[in-house]
Structures are given as structure tokens and as C-alpha cells.
Amino acid sequence: MDLPVFSNNLKSSANWVASLDEQAQTWRRSMDRSGDEMIVGIRACQIEQEVVRVGGEIDRGRISEAAGLVTSWSSDSEAKMSVENLLALNRSVTGLAPEIELVRKSEAVPLNEAHDPTPSILLPKMLDNAIDWFGAPGFGELRSVEQSTVVYLRLLEMHPFNLHTDTTALLASGFFTQRAGLPPLIVFS
């Protein structure tokens, strides 16, 4: 399903709520019929699309391991996204040793001319604020796909990591859809 927030962000989410509900029901019926096969297929698609999207910069095994972390966190109904989990996810994606700093200490190169990444000195506080917001009651009123999209876009906007922020943000965003029993977000290239 093509989400308007990625292709037409001037379109109200109210225009696609019915379609989203229909897609969620279709997913749940498919899971009832062939759950394990669906999960294996979605994971394979997720890994393949991410490898293609990043031009092979990240090993399939690291993407698979990182996606598995998110799936395990989302299976706990009481789990909330945390800075620690986000850092563990980025470490899994990058494969960096524990002693290597993940959060950038220098200014990021903007993704495009409209992108204004968070200044590095503000990142620790801004990450804490974002994670708090993602756990706020008001945020919980959004549909899981909307939550995932907001998390993805907010993490891209902040650009918190030295390496592979985009992949980390995309995988982290799947926490909210998977917790709701839906597949993770997958960006097709």
C-alpha cells in the first residue's frame, strides 16, 4: 500500500483510513491462513528491499539480525521504544564494536536542500524527547502505520547516527506496526 505521507503529504489521512483498515484485515486473514509463511516471506522481502535501497552497503545478515531485534521487542505488549533499543538496533545494523560511539558528534550532511538535521550538541536531548513523545498517550492515539511513519520521518529529520541512520530509522519504525500485528514498513526501491 502506498502511504500518502510519502507520496502526497498534503492529503489527509482521513482519506486513506478505510483503505488502511481493509489492508490490515487482509493481512490478518492471510496471517490466520499461513502465518509462519507470511512472516518468512515478509522478512525476506524486507531484507532484500533494504539491501537494494542501500546499494548493498549493509550485509543481509546484519539487516536480518536487526529486524529480528525489532520483532522481538514488538512481541512484548508492554514494550516501549527506548534510546537503548534504538542504539542496540543501530549497533546491529552497523556491526560496530561496543566501544565505538554511535550517535554523531559532528554536524550531519543534509539529505537534501530542505533537510535541517539536529545539531550534534542537541542530539542526546532530542533523542530523549523523541522517545518520550513516541510513548506519550496522544501518540498512542495514532494508528500504528501513522506512528511508524512519524517515527521514521522524525529519526530521518534528526539524523542521529554516524552510520546507517536511514536503515535504523526504517527498522525502528516497524516496532509500531509489528506491535499491532501488522508487517513492518518496507520502502521499495
CSV table of N, CA, C and O in Angstrom, one decimal, residues 8-117:
chain,number,residue,atom,x,y,z
A,8,ASN,N,2.2,12.0,-1.1
A,8,ASN,CA,1.3,13.2,-1.2
A,8,ASN,C,1.0,13.6,0.2
A,8,ASN,O,-0.1,13.4,0.7
A,9,ASN,N,1.9,14.3,0.8
A,9,ASN,CA,1.7,14.7,2.2
A,9,ASN,C,0.7,15.8,2.4
A,9,ASN,O,0.5,16.2,3.6
A,10,LEU,N,0.1,16.3,1.4
A,10,LEU,CA,-1.0,17.3,1.6
A,10,LEU,C,-2.3,16.6,1.7
A,10,LEU,O,-3.3,17.2,2.0
A,11,LYS,N,-2.4,15.3,1.5
A,11,LYS,CA,-3.6,14.5,1.5
A,11,LYS,C,-3.9,14.1,3.0
A,11,LYS,O,-3.0,13.5,3.6
A,12,SER,N,-5.0,14.4,3.5
A,12,SER,CA,-5.4,14.0,4.8
A,12,SER,C,-5.4,12.5,5.0
A,12,SER,O,-5.8,11.7,4.1
A,13,SER,N,-5.0,12.1,6.2
A,13,SER,CA,-5.0,10.6,6.5
A,13,SER,C,-6.4,10.1,6.5
A,13,SER,O,-6.6,8.9,6.3
A,14,ALA,N,-7.4,11.0,6.7
A,14,ALA,CA,-8.8,10.5,6.8
A,14,ALA,C,-9.2,9.9,5.4
A,14,ALA,O,-10.1,9.1,5.3
A,15,ASN,N,-8.5,10.4,4.3
A,15,ASN,CA,-8.9,9.8,3.0
A,15,ASN,C,-8.4,8.4,2.8
A,15,ASN,O,-8.8,7.8,1.9
A,16,TRP,N,-7.5,7.9,3.6
A,16,TRP,CA,-7.0,6.6,3.3
A,16,TRP,C,-7.2,5.7,4.5
A,16,TRP,O,-6.7,4.5,4.5
A,17,VAL,N,-7.9,6.1,5.5
A,17,VAL,CA,-8.2,5.2,6.7
A,17,VAL,C,-8.9,4.0,6.3
A,17,VAL,O,-8.6,2.9,6.8
A,18,ALA,N,-9.9,4.1,5.5
A,18,ALA,CA,-10.7,2.9,5.1
A,18,ALA,C,-9.8,1.9,4.4
A,18,ALA,O,-9.9,0.7,4.6
A,19,SER,N,-9.0,2.4,3.5
A,19,SER,CA,-8.1,1.6,2.7
A,19,SER,C,-7.1,0.9,3.7
A,19,SER,O,-6.8,-0.3,3.5
A,20,LEU,N,-6.6,1.6,4.6
A,20,LEU,CA,-5.7,1.1,5.6
A,20,LEU,C,-6.3,0.0,6.4
A,20,LEU,O,-5.7,-1.1,6.6
A,21,ASP,N,-7.5,0.2,6.9
A,21,ASP,CA,-8.3,-0.8,7.6
A,21,ASP,C,-8.5,-2.1,6.8
A,21,ASP,O,-8.4,-3.2,7.3
A,22,GLU,N,-8.8,-1.9,5.5
A,22,GLU,CA,-9.1,-3.0,4.6
A,22,GLU,C,-7.7,-3.8,4.4
A,22,GLU,O,-7.8,-5.0,4.5
A,23,GLN,N,-6.6,-3.1,4.3
A,23,GLN,CA,-5.3,-3.8,4.1
A,23,GLN,C,-5.0,-4.5,5.4
A,23,GLN,O,-4.4,-5.6,5.3
A,24,ALA,N,-5.3,-3.9,6.5
A,24,ALA,CA,-5.0,-4.6,7.8
A,24,ALA,C,-5.8,-5.9,8.0
A,24,ALA,O,-5.3,-6.9,8.4
A,25,GLN,N,-7.0,-5.8,7.6
A,25,GLN,CA,-7.9,-7.0,7.7
A,25,GLN,C,-7.4,-8.1,6.7
A,25,GLN,O,-7.4,-9.3,7.1
A,26,THR,N,-7.0,-7.7,5.5
A,26,THR,CA,-6.4,-8.7,4.5
A,26,THR,C,-5.2,-9.3,5.1
A,26,THR,O,-5.0,-10.5,5.0
A,27,TRP,N,-4.3,-8.5,5.7
A,27,TRP,CA,-3.1,-9.1,6.3
A,27,TRP,C,-3.4,-10.1,7.4
A,27,TRP,O,-2.9,-11.1,7.5
A,28,ARG,N,-4.4,-9.7,8.3
A,28,ARG,CA,-4.7,-10.6,9.4
A,28,ARG,C,-5.4,-11.9,8.9
A,28,ARG,O,-5.1,-13.0,9.4
A,29,ARG,N,-6.2,-11.8,7.9
A,29,ARG,CA,-6.8,-13.1,7.3
A,29,ARG,C,-5.6,-13.9,6.7
A,29,ARG,O,-5.6,-15.2,6.9
A,30,SER,N,-4.7,-13.3,6.0
A,30,SER,CA,-3.6,-14.1,5.5
A,30,SER,C,-2.7,-14.7,6.6
A,30,SER,O,-2.3,-15.8,6.5
A,31,MET,N,-2.5,-14.0,7.7
A,31,MET,CA,-1.8,-14.5,8.8
A,31,MET,C,-2.5,-15.7,9.4
A,31,MET,O,-1.9,-16.7,9.9
A,32,ASP,N,-3.8,-15.6,9.5
A,32,ASP,CA,-4.6,-16.7,10.0
A,32,ASP,C,-4.5,-18.0,9.2
A,32,ASP,O,-4.4,-19.1,9.7
A,33,ARG,N,-4.4,-17.8,7.9
A,33,ARG,CA,-4.2,-19.0,7.0
A,33,ARG,C,-2.8,-19.5,6.9
A,33,ARG,O,-2.6,-20.7,6.9
A,34,SER,N,-1.8,-18.6,6.9
A,34,SER,CA,-0.4,-19.1,6.7
A,34,SER,C,0.6,-18.2,7.4
A,34,SER,O,1.5,-17.7,6.8
A,35,GLY,N,0.4,-18.0,8.7
A,35,GLY,CA,1.2,-17.1,9.5
A,35,GLY,C,2.7,-17.2,9.3
A,35,GLY,O,3.4,-16.2,9.0
A,36,ASP,N,3.3,-18.4,9.6
A,36,ASP,CA,4.7,-18.6,9.5
A,36,ASP,C,5.3,-18.3,8.1
A,36,ASP,O,6.3,-17.6,8.0
A,37,GLU,N,4.6,-18.8,7.1
A,37,GLU,CA,5.0,-18.5,5.7
A,37,GLU,C,5.0,-17.0,5.4
A,37,GLU,O,5.9,-16.5,4.7
A,38,MET,N,3.9,-16.3,5.9
A,38,MET,CA,3.8,-14.9,5.7
A,38,MET,C,5.0,-14.1,6.3
A,38,MET,O,5.6,-13.2,5.7
A,39,ILE,N,5.3,-14.5,7.5
A,39,ILE,CA,6.4,-13.8,8.3
A,39,ILE,C,7.7,-14.1,7.6
A,39,ILE,O,8.5,-13.1,7.4
A,40,VAL,N,8.0,-15.3,7.2
A,40,VAL,CA,9.2,-15.6,6.5
A,40,VAL,C,9.3,-14.8,5.2
A,40,VAL,O,10.3,-14.2,4.8
A,41,GLY,N,8.2,-14.7,4.4
A,41,GLY,CA,8.1,-14.0,3.2
A,41,GLY,C,8.3,-12.5,3.3
A,41,GLY,O,9.1,-11.9,2.6
A,42,ILE,N,7.7,-12.0,4.3
A,42,ILE,CA,7.8,-10.5,4.6
A,42,ILE,C,9.2,-10.2,5.0
A,42,ILE,O,9.8,-9.2,4.6
A,43,ARG,N,9.8,-11.0,5.9
A,43,ARG,CA,11.2,-10.8,6.3
A,43,ARG,C,12.2,-10.8,5.2
A,43,ARG,O,13.0,-10.0,5.0
A,44,ALA,N,12.0,-11.8,4.3
A,44,ALA,CA,12.8,-11.9,3.1
A,44,ALA,C,12.7,-10.7,2.2
A,44,ALA,O,13.7,-10.1,1.7
A,45,CYS,N,11.4,-10.2,2.0
A,45,CYS,CA,11.2,-9.0,1.2
A,45,CYS,C,11.8,-7.8,1.9
A,45,CYS,O,12.4,-7.0,1.2
A,46,GLN,N,11.6,-7.7,3.2
A,46,GLN,CA,12.2,-6.6,4.0
A,46,GLN,C,13.7,-6.5,3.8
A,46,GLN,O,14.3,-5.4,3.5
A,47,ILE,N,14.4,-7.6,3.9
A,47,ILE,CA,15.8,-7.7,3.8
A,47,ILE,C,16.3,-7.3,2.4
A,47,ILE,O,17.1,-6.5,2.2
A,48,GLU,N,15.6,-8.0,1.4
A,48,GLU,CA,16.0,-7.7,0.0
A,48,GLU,C,15.8,-6.3,-0.3
A,48,GLU,O,16.7,-5.7,-1.0
A,49,GLN,N,14.7,-5.7,0.0
A,49,GLN,CA,14.4,-4.3,-0.4
A,49,GLN,C,15.4,-3.3,0.3
A,49,GLN,O,15.8,-2.4,-0.3
A,50,GLU,N,15.8,-3.7,1.5
A,50,GLU,CA,16.7,-2.8,2.3
A,50,GLU,C,18.1,-2.9,1.7
A,50,GLU,O,18.8,-1.9,1.5
A,51,VAL,N,18.5,-4.1,1.3
A,51,VAL,CA,19.8,-4.3,0.6
A,51,VAL,C,19.9,-3.5,-0.7
A,51,VAL,O,20.8,-2.8,-1.0
A,52,VAL,N,18.8,-3.6,-1.4
A,52,VAL,CA,18.7,-2.8,-2.7
A,52,VAL,C,18.7,-1.3,-2.4
A,52,VAL,O,19.4,-0.6,-3.1
A,53,ARG,N,17.9,-0.9,-1.5
A,53,ARG,CA,17.8,0.5,-1.2
A,53,ARG,C,19.1,1.1,-0.8
A,53,ARG,O,19.4,2.3,-1.1
A,54,VAL,N,19.9,0.4,0.0
A,54,VAL,CA,21.2,1.0,0.4
A,54,VAL,C,22.3,0.6,-0.5
A,54,VAL,O,23.5,0.8,-0.1
A,55,GLY,N,22.0,0.0,-1.6
A,55,GLY,CA,23.1,-0.3,-2.6
A,55,GLY,C,24.0,-1.3,-2.1
A,55,GLY,O,25.2,-1.3,-2.5
A,56,GLY,N,23.6,-2.3,-1.3
A,56,GLY,CA,24.4,-3.3,-0.8
A,56,GLY,C,25.4,-2.9,0.2
A,56,GLY,O,26.3,-3.7,0.6
A,57,GLU,N,25.3,-1.7,0.8
A,57,GLU,CA,26.2,-1.2,1.8
A,57,GLU,C,26.1,-2.0,3.1
A,57,GLU,O,27.1,-2.0,3.9
A,58,ILE,N,25.0,-2.6,3.4
A,58,ILE,CA,24.8,-3.3,4.6
A,58,ILE,C,24.6,-4.8,4.3
A,58,ILE,O,23.7,-5.2,3.4
A,59,ASP,N,25.2,-5.7,5.0
A,59,ASP,CA,25.2,-7.1,4.8
A,59,ASP,C,23.7,-7.6,5.2
A,59,ASP,O,23.1,-7.1,6.1
A,60,ARG,N,23.2,-8.6,4.4
A,60,ARG,CA,21.9,-9.1,4.6
A,60,ARG,C,21.8,-9.7,6.1
A,60,ARG,O,20.8,-9.6,6.7
A,61,GLY,N,22.9,-10.3,6.5
A,61,GLY,CA,22.8,-10.9,7.9
A,61,GLY,C,22.6,-9.8,9.0
A,61,GLY,O,21.9,-10.1,9.9
A,62,ARG,N,23.2,-8.7,8.8
A,62,ARG,CA,23.1,-7.6,9.8
A,62,ARG,C,21.6,-7.0,9.7
A,62,ARG,O,21.0,-6.8,10.8
A,63,ILE,N,21.1,-6.9,8.5
A,63,ILE,CA,19.7,-6.4,8.4
A,63,ILE,C,18.8,-7.4,9.0
A,63,ILE,O,17.9,-7.0,9.8
A,64,SER,N,19.0,-8.7,8.8
A,64,SER,CA,18.1,-9.7,9.3
A,64,SER,C,18.2,-9.7,10.8
A,64,SER,O,17.2,-9.8,11.5
A,65,GLU,N,19.4,-9.6,11.4
A,65,GLU,CA,19.6,-9.6,12.8
A,65,GLU,C,18.9,-8.4,13.5
A,65,GLU,O,18.2,-8.5,14.5
A,66,ALA,N,19.1,-7.2,12.8
A,66,ALA,CA,18.4,-6.0,13.4
A,66,ALA,C,16.9,-6.1,13.3
A,66,ALA,O,16.2,-5.7,14.2
A,67,ALA,N,16.4,-6.6,12.2
A,67,ALA,CA,14.9,-6.7,12.0
A,67,ALA,C,14.4,-7.7,13.0
A,67,ALA,O,13.3,-7.5,13.6
A,68,GLY,N,15.2,-8.7,13.4
A,68,GLY,CA,14.8,-9.7,14.4
A,68,GLY,C,14.7,-9.1,15.8
A,68,GLY,O,13.8,-9.4,16.6
A,69,LEU,N,15.6,-8.1,16.0
A,69,LEU,CA,15.5,-7.4,17.3
A,69,LEU,C,14.2,-6.7,17.5
A,69,LEU,O,13.6,-6.7,18.5
A,70,VAL,N,13.8,-5.9,16.4
A,70,VAL,CA,12.6,-5.2,16.4
A,70,VAL,C,11.4,-6.1,16.6
A,70,VAL,O,10.5,-5.8,17.4
A,71,THR,N,11.4,-7.2,15.9
A,71,THR,CA,10.3,-8.2,16.0
A,71,THR,C,10.2,-8.7,17.5
A,71,THR,O,9.1,-8.8,18.0
A,72,SER,N,11.3,-9.0,18.1
A,72,SER,CA,11.3,-9.5,19.5
A,72,SER,C,10.8,-8.4,20.4
A,72,SER,O,10.0,-8.7,21.3
A,73,TRP,N,11.2,-7.2,20.2
A,73,TRP,CA,10.8,-6.1,21.1
A,73,TRP,C,9.3,-5.9,20.9
A,73,TRP,O,8.6,-5.7,21.9
A,74,SER,N,8.8,-5.9,19.7
A,74,SER,CA,7.4,-5.7,19.5
A,74,SER,C,6.5,-6.8,19.9
A,74,SER,O,5.3,-6.6,20.1
A,75,SER,N,7.0,-7.9,20.2
A,75,SER,CA,6.2,-9.1,20.6
A,75,SER,C,5.8,-8.9,22.1
A,75,SER,O,4.9,-9.6,22.6
A,76,ASP,N,6.5,-8.0,22.8
A,76,ASP,CA,6.1,-7.7,24.2
A,76,ASP,C,5.1,-6.6,24.3
A,76,ASP,O,5.4,-5.5,23.9
A,77,SER,N,3.9,-6.9,24.7
A,77,SER,CA,2.8,-5.9,24.6
A,77,SER,C,3.1,-4.7,25.5
A,77,SER,O,2.5,-3.7,25.4
A,78,GLU,N,4.0,-4.9,26.5
A,78,GLU,CA,4.3,-3.8,27.4
A,78,GLU,C,5.5,-3.0,27.0
A,78,GLU,O,5.8,-2.0,27.6
A,79,ALA,N,6.2,-3.4,25.9
A,79,ALA,CA,7.4,-2.8,25.5
A,79,ALA,C,7.2,-1.4,24.9
A,79,ALA,O,6.1,-1.2,24.3
A,80,LYS,N,8.1,-0.5,25.1
A,80,LYS,CA,8.1,0.8,24.6
A,80,LYS,C,9.4,1.0,23.9
A,80,LYS,O,10.4,0.4,24.2
A,81,MET,N,9.4,1.9,22.9
A,81,MET,CA,10.7,2.2,22.2
A,81,MET,C,11.6,2.9,23.3
A,81,MET,O,11.1,3.7,24.0
A,82,SER,N,12.8,2.6,23.2
A,82,SER,CA,13.8,3.3,24.1
A,82,SER,C,15.0,3.7,23.4
A,82,SER,O,15.3,3.2,22.3
A,83,VAL,N,15.7,4.7,24.0
A,83,VAL,CA,17.0,5.1,23.4
A,83,VAL,C,18.0,3.9,23.4
A,83,VAL,O,18.7,3.7,22.4
A,84,GLU,N,18.0,3.1,24.4
A,84,GLU,CA,18.8,1.9,24.5
A,84,GLU,C,18.5,1.0,23.4
A,84,GLU,O,19.5,0.4,22.7
A,85,ASN,N,17.3,0.7,23.1
A,85,ASN,CA,16.9,-0.2,22.0
A,85,ASN,C,17.3,0.4,20.6
A,85,ASN,O,17.8,-0.3,19.8
A,86,LEU,N,17.1,1.7,20.5
A,86,LEU,CA,17.5,2.4,19.3
A,86,LEU,C,19.0,2.3,19.0
A,86,LEU,O,19.5,2.0,17.9
A,87,LEU,N,19.8,2.4,20.1
A,87,LEU,CA,21.2,2.3,20.0
A,87,LEU,C,21.6,0.9,19.7
A,87,LEU,O,22.5,0.6,18.8
A,88,ALA,N,21.0,-0.1,20.3
A,88,ALA,CA,21.3,-1.5,20.0
A,88,ALA,C,20.9,-1.8,18.6
A,88,ALA,O,21.6,-2.6,17.9
A,89,LEU,N,19.8,-1.3,18.1
A,89,LEU,CA,19.4,-1.5,16.7
A,89,LEU,C,20.5,-0.9,15.7
A,89,LEU,O,20.9,-1.6,14.8
A,90,ASN,N,20.9,0.3,16.0
A,90,ASN,CA,21.9,0.9,15.1
A,90,ASN,C,23.2,0.1,15.2
A,90,ASN,O,23.9,-0.2,14.2
A,91,ARG,N,23.6,-0.4,16.4
A,91,ARG,CA,24.8,-1.2,16.5
A,91,ARG,C,24.7,-2.5,15.7
A,91,ARG,O,25.6,-3.0,15.1
A,92,SER,N,23.5,-3.1,15.8
A,92,SER,CA,23.3,-4.3,15.0
A,92,SER,C,23.4,-4.1,13.5
A,92,SER,O,24.0,-4.8,12.8
A,93,VAL,N,22.8,-3.0,13.0
A,93,VAL,CA,22.8,-2.6,11.6
A,93,VAL,C,24.3,-2.3,11.2
A,93,VAL,O,24.7,-2.8,10.1
A,94,THR,N,25.0,-1.6,12.0
A,94,THR,CA,26.4,-1.2,11.6
A,94,THR,C,27.4,-2.2,11.8
A,94,THR,O,28.5,-2.3,11.2
A,95,GLY,N,27.2,-3.1,12.8
A,95,GLY,CA,28.2,-4.1,13.2
A,95,GLY,C,29.4,-3.5,14.0
A,95,GLY,O,30.4,-4.1,14.1
A,96,LEU,N,29.2,-2.3,14.5
A,96,LEU,CA,30.3,-1.6,15.2
A,96,LEU,C,30.5,-2.2,16.6
A,96,LEU,O,29.6,-2.6,17.2
A,97,ALA,N,31.7,-2.2,17.0
A,97,ALA,CA,32.1,-2.7,18.3
A,97,ALA,C,31.5,-1.8,19.4
A,97,ALA,O,31.2,-0.6,19.2
A,98,PRO,N,31.3,-2.4,20.6
A,98,PRO,CA,30.7,-1.7,21.7
A,98,PRO,C,31.4,-0.4,22.1
A,98,PRO,O,30.7,0.6,22.6
A,99,GLU,N,32.7,-0.3,21.9
A,99,GLU,CA,33.4,0.9,22.4
A,99,GLU,C,33.3,2.1,21.4
A,99,GLU,O,33.7,3.2,21.7
A,100,ILE,N,32.7,1.8,20.2
A,100,ILE,CA,32.6,2.9,19.2
A,100,ILE,C,31.3,3.7,19.4
A,100,ILE,O,30.2,3.1,19.5
A,101,GLU,N,31.5,5.0,19.4
A,101,GLU,CA,30.3,5.9,19.5
A,101,GLU,C,29.4,5.8,18.3
A,101,GLU,O,29.8,5.9,17.2
A,102,LEU,N,28.1,5.7,18.6
A,102,LEU,CA,27.1,5.6,17.5
A,102,LEU,C,26.5,6.9,17.2
A,102,LEU,O,26.2,7.2,16.0
A,103,VAL,N,26.2,7.7,18.2
A,103,VAL,CA,25.5,9.0,18.0
A,103,VAL,C,26.5,10.0,17.5
A,103,VAL,O,27.6,10.1,18.1
A,104,ARG,N,26.2,10.7,16.4
A,104,ARG,CA,27.2,11.5,15.8
A,104,ARG,C,27.6,12.7,16.7
A,104,ARG,O,26.7,13.2,17.5
A,105,LYS,N,28.8,13.1,16.6
A,105,LYS,CA,29.4,14.2,17.4
A,105,LYS,C,29.7,15.4,16.5
A,105,LYS,O,30.1,16.5,16.9
A,106,SER,N,29.5,15.2,15.2
A,106,SER,CA,29.8,16.3,14.2
A,106,SER,C,28.5,16.6,13.5
A,106,SER,O,27.5,15.8,13.6
A,107,GLU,N,28.5,17.6,12.7
A,107,GLU,CA,27.3,18.0,12.0
A,107,GLU,C,27.0,17.1,10.8
A,107,GLU,O,28.0,16.7,10.1
A,108,ALA,N,25.8,16.7,10.6
A,108,ALA,CA,25.4,15.8,9.5
A,108,ALA,C,25.3,16.6,8.2
A,108,ALA,O,25.0,17.8,8.2
A,109,VAL,N,25.6,15.9,7.1
A,109,VAL,CA,25.3,16.4,5.8
A,109,VAL,C,23.8,16.3,5.5
A,109,VAL,O,23.3,15.2,5.7
A,110,PRO,N,23.2,17.4,5.2
A,110,PRO,CA,21.7,17.3,4.9
A,110,PRO,C,21.4,16.3,3.8
A,110,PRO,O,22.2,16.2,2.8
A,111,LEU,N,20.3,15.6,3.9
A,111,LEU,CA,19.8,14.7,2.9
A,111,LEU,C,19.4,15.4,1.6
A,111,LEU,O,19.5,14.8,0.5
A,112,ASN,N,18.9,16.6,1.7
A,112,ASN,CA,18.5,17.4,0.6
A,112,ASN,C,18.5,18.9,1.0
A,112,ASN,O,18.8,19.2,2.2
A,113,GLU,N,18.2,19.8,0.2
A,113,GLU,CA,18.3,21.2,0.5
A,113,GLU,C,17.3,21.6,1.6
A,113,GLU,O,17.5,22.6,2.2
A,114,ALA,N,16.2,20.9,1.7
A,114,ALA,CA,15.2,21.2,2.7
A,114,ALA,C,15.5,20.6,4.1
A,114,ALA,O,14.9,20.9,5.1
A,115,HIS,N,16.4,19.7,4.2
A,115,HIS,CA,16.7,18.9,5.4
A,115,HIS,C,17.6,19.8,6.3
A,115,HIS,O,18.6,20.3,5.9
A,116,ASP,N,17.2,19.9,7.6
A,116,ASP,CA,18.0,20.6,8.6
A,116,ASP,C,18.2,19.7,9.8
A,116,ASP,O,17.4,19.7,10.7
A,117,PRO,N,19.3,18.8,9.7
A,117,PRO,CA,19.5,17.8,10.8
A,117,PRO,C,19.7,18.5,12.1
A,117,PRO,O,20.2,19.6,12.2
